[in-house]
Coordinates of C-alpha atoms in Angstrom, one line a residue:
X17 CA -48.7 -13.3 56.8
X18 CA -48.4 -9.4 57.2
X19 CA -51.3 -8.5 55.8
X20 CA -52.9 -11.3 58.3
X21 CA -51.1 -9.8 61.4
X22 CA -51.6 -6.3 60.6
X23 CA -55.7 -7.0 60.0
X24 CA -55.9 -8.5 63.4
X25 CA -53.7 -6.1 65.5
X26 CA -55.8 -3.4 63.8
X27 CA -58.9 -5.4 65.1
X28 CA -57.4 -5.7 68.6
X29 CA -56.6 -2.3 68.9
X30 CA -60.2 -1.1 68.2
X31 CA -61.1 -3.1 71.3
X32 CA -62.0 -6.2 70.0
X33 CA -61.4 -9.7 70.7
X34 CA -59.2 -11.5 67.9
X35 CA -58.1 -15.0 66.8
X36 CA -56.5 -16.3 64.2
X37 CA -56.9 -20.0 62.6
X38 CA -54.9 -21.4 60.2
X39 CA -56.9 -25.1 59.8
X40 CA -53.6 -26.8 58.1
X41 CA -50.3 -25.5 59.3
X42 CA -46.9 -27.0 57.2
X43 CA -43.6 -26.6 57.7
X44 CA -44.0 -26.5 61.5
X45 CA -40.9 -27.8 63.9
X46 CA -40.8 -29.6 67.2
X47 CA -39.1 -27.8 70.0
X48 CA -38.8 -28.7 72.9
X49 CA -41.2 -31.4 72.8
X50 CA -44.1 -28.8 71.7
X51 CA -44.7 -28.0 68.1
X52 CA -43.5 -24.4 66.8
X53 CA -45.2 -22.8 64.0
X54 CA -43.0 -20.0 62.3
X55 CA -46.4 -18.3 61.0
X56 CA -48.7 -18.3 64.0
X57 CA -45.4 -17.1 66.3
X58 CA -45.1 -14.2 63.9
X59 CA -48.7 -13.3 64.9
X60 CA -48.1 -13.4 68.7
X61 CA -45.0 -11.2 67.8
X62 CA -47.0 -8.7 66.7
X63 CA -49.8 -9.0 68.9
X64 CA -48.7 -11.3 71.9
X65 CA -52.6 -10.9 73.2
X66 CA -54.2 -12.6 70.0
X67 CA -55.2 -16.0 70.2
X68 CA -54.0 -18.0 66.9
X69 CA -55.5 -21.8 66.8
X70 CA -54.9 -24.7 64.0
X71 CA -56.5 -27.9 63.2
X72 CA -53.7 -29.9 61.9
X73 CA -49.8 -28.6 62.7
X74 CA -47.6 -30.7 59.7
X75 CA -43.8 -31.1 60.0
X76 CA -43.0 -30.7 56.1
X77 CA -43.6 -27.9 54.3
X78 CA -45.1 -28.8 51.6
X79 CA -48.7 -29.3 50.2
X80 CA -50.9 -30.7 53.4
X81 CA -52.2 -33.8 51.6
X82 CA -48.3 -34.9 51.1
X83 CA -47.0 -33.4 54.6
X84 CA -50.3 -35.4 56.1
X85 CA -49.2 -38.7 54.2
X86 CA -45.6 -38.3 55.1
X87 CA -47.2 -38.4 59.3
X88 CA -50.2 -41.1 58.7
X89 CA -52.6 -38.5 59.2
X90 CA -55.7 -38.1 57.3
X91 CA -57.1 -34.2 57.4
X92 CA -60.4 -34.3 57.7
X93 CA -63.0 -31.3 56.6
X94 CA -65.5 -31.9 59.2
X95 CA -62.9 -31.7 62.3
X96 CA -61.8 -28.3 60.4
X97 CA -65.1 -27.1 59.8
X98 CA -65.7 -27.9 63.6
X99 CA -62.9 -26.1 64.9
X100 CA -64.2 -23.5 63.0
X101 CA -67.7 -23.0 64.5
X102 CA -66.1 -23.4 68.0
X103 CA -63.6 -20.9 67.7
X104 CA -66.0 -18.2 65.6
X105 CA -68.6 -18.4 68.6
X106 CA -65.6 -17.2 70.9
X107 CA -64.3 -13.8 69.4
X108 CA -65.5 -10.8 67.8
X109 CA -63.3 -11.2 64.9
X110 CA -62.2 -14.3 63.2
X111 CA -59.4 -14.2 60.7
X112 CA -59.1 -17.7 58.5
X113 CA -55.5 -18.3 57.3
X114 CA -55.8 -20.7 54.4
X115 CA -52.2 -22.3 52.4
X116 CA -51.8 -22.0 49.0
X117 CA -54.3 -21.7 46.9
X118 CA -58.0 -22.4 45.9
X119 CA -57.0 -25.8 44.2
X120 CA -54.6 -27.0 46.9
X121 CA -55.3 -30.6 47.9
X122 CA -55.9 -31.0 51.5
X123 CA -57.3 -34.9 51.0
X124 CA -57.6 -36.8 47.9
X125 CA -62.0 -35.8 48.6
X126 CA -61.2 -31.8 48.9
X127 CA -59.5 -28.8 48.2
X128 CA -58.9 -25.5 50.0
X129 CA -61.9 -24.2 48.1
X130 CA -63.8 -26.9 49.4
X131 CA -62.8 -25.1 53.1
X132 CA -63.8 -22.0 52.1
X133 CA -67.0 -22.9 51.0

């Protein structure tokens, strides 16, 4: 999460535009009636001008395949994978956020590696 905000208020302060994406978000809390994400509000704190988007925001934090279950939702690697391409086409710089690990289940068909790839 430091390393993340520190990369992309560097990026921002060269004069270029800046986003950050997480695809699966855990852990996050309702507030309000709007969903609160602990990590991506740390970003704006640092940076209040970069833009930080998700895919999929999960109450429990735990792995996504579980938190997912625990809500009836099913992730899905094409909806990330078009978030992605929308959002790249937008900024200069694009950091990608992923959770915790290269064989983290994000379905029962693919892993986190399976994002990256």
């Amino acid at each position: 999460m430091f390393v993340t905000a520190g990369l992309i208020a560097t990026v921002q302060s060269l004069g270029y535009t800046g986003a950050v994406y997480k695809p699966i978000e855990t852990g996050v809390e309702e507030k309000n009636g709007k969903m609160h994400s602990k990590y991506l509000s740390f970003i704006k704190y640092i940076d209040p001008f970069v833009k930080t988007t998700y895919s999929y925001q999960l109450k429990k934090n735990i792995f996504p395949i579980l938190s997912a279950a625990s809500e009836s939702i099913t992730i899905e690697k094409n909806k990330i994978l078009q978030d992605y391409q929308v959002i790249q086409d937008r900024y200069d710089f694009l950091l990608v956020d992923g959770h915790s690990g290269l064989a983290t289940p994000m379905n029962k068909n693919f892993l986190e590696e399976d994002i990256i790839k």
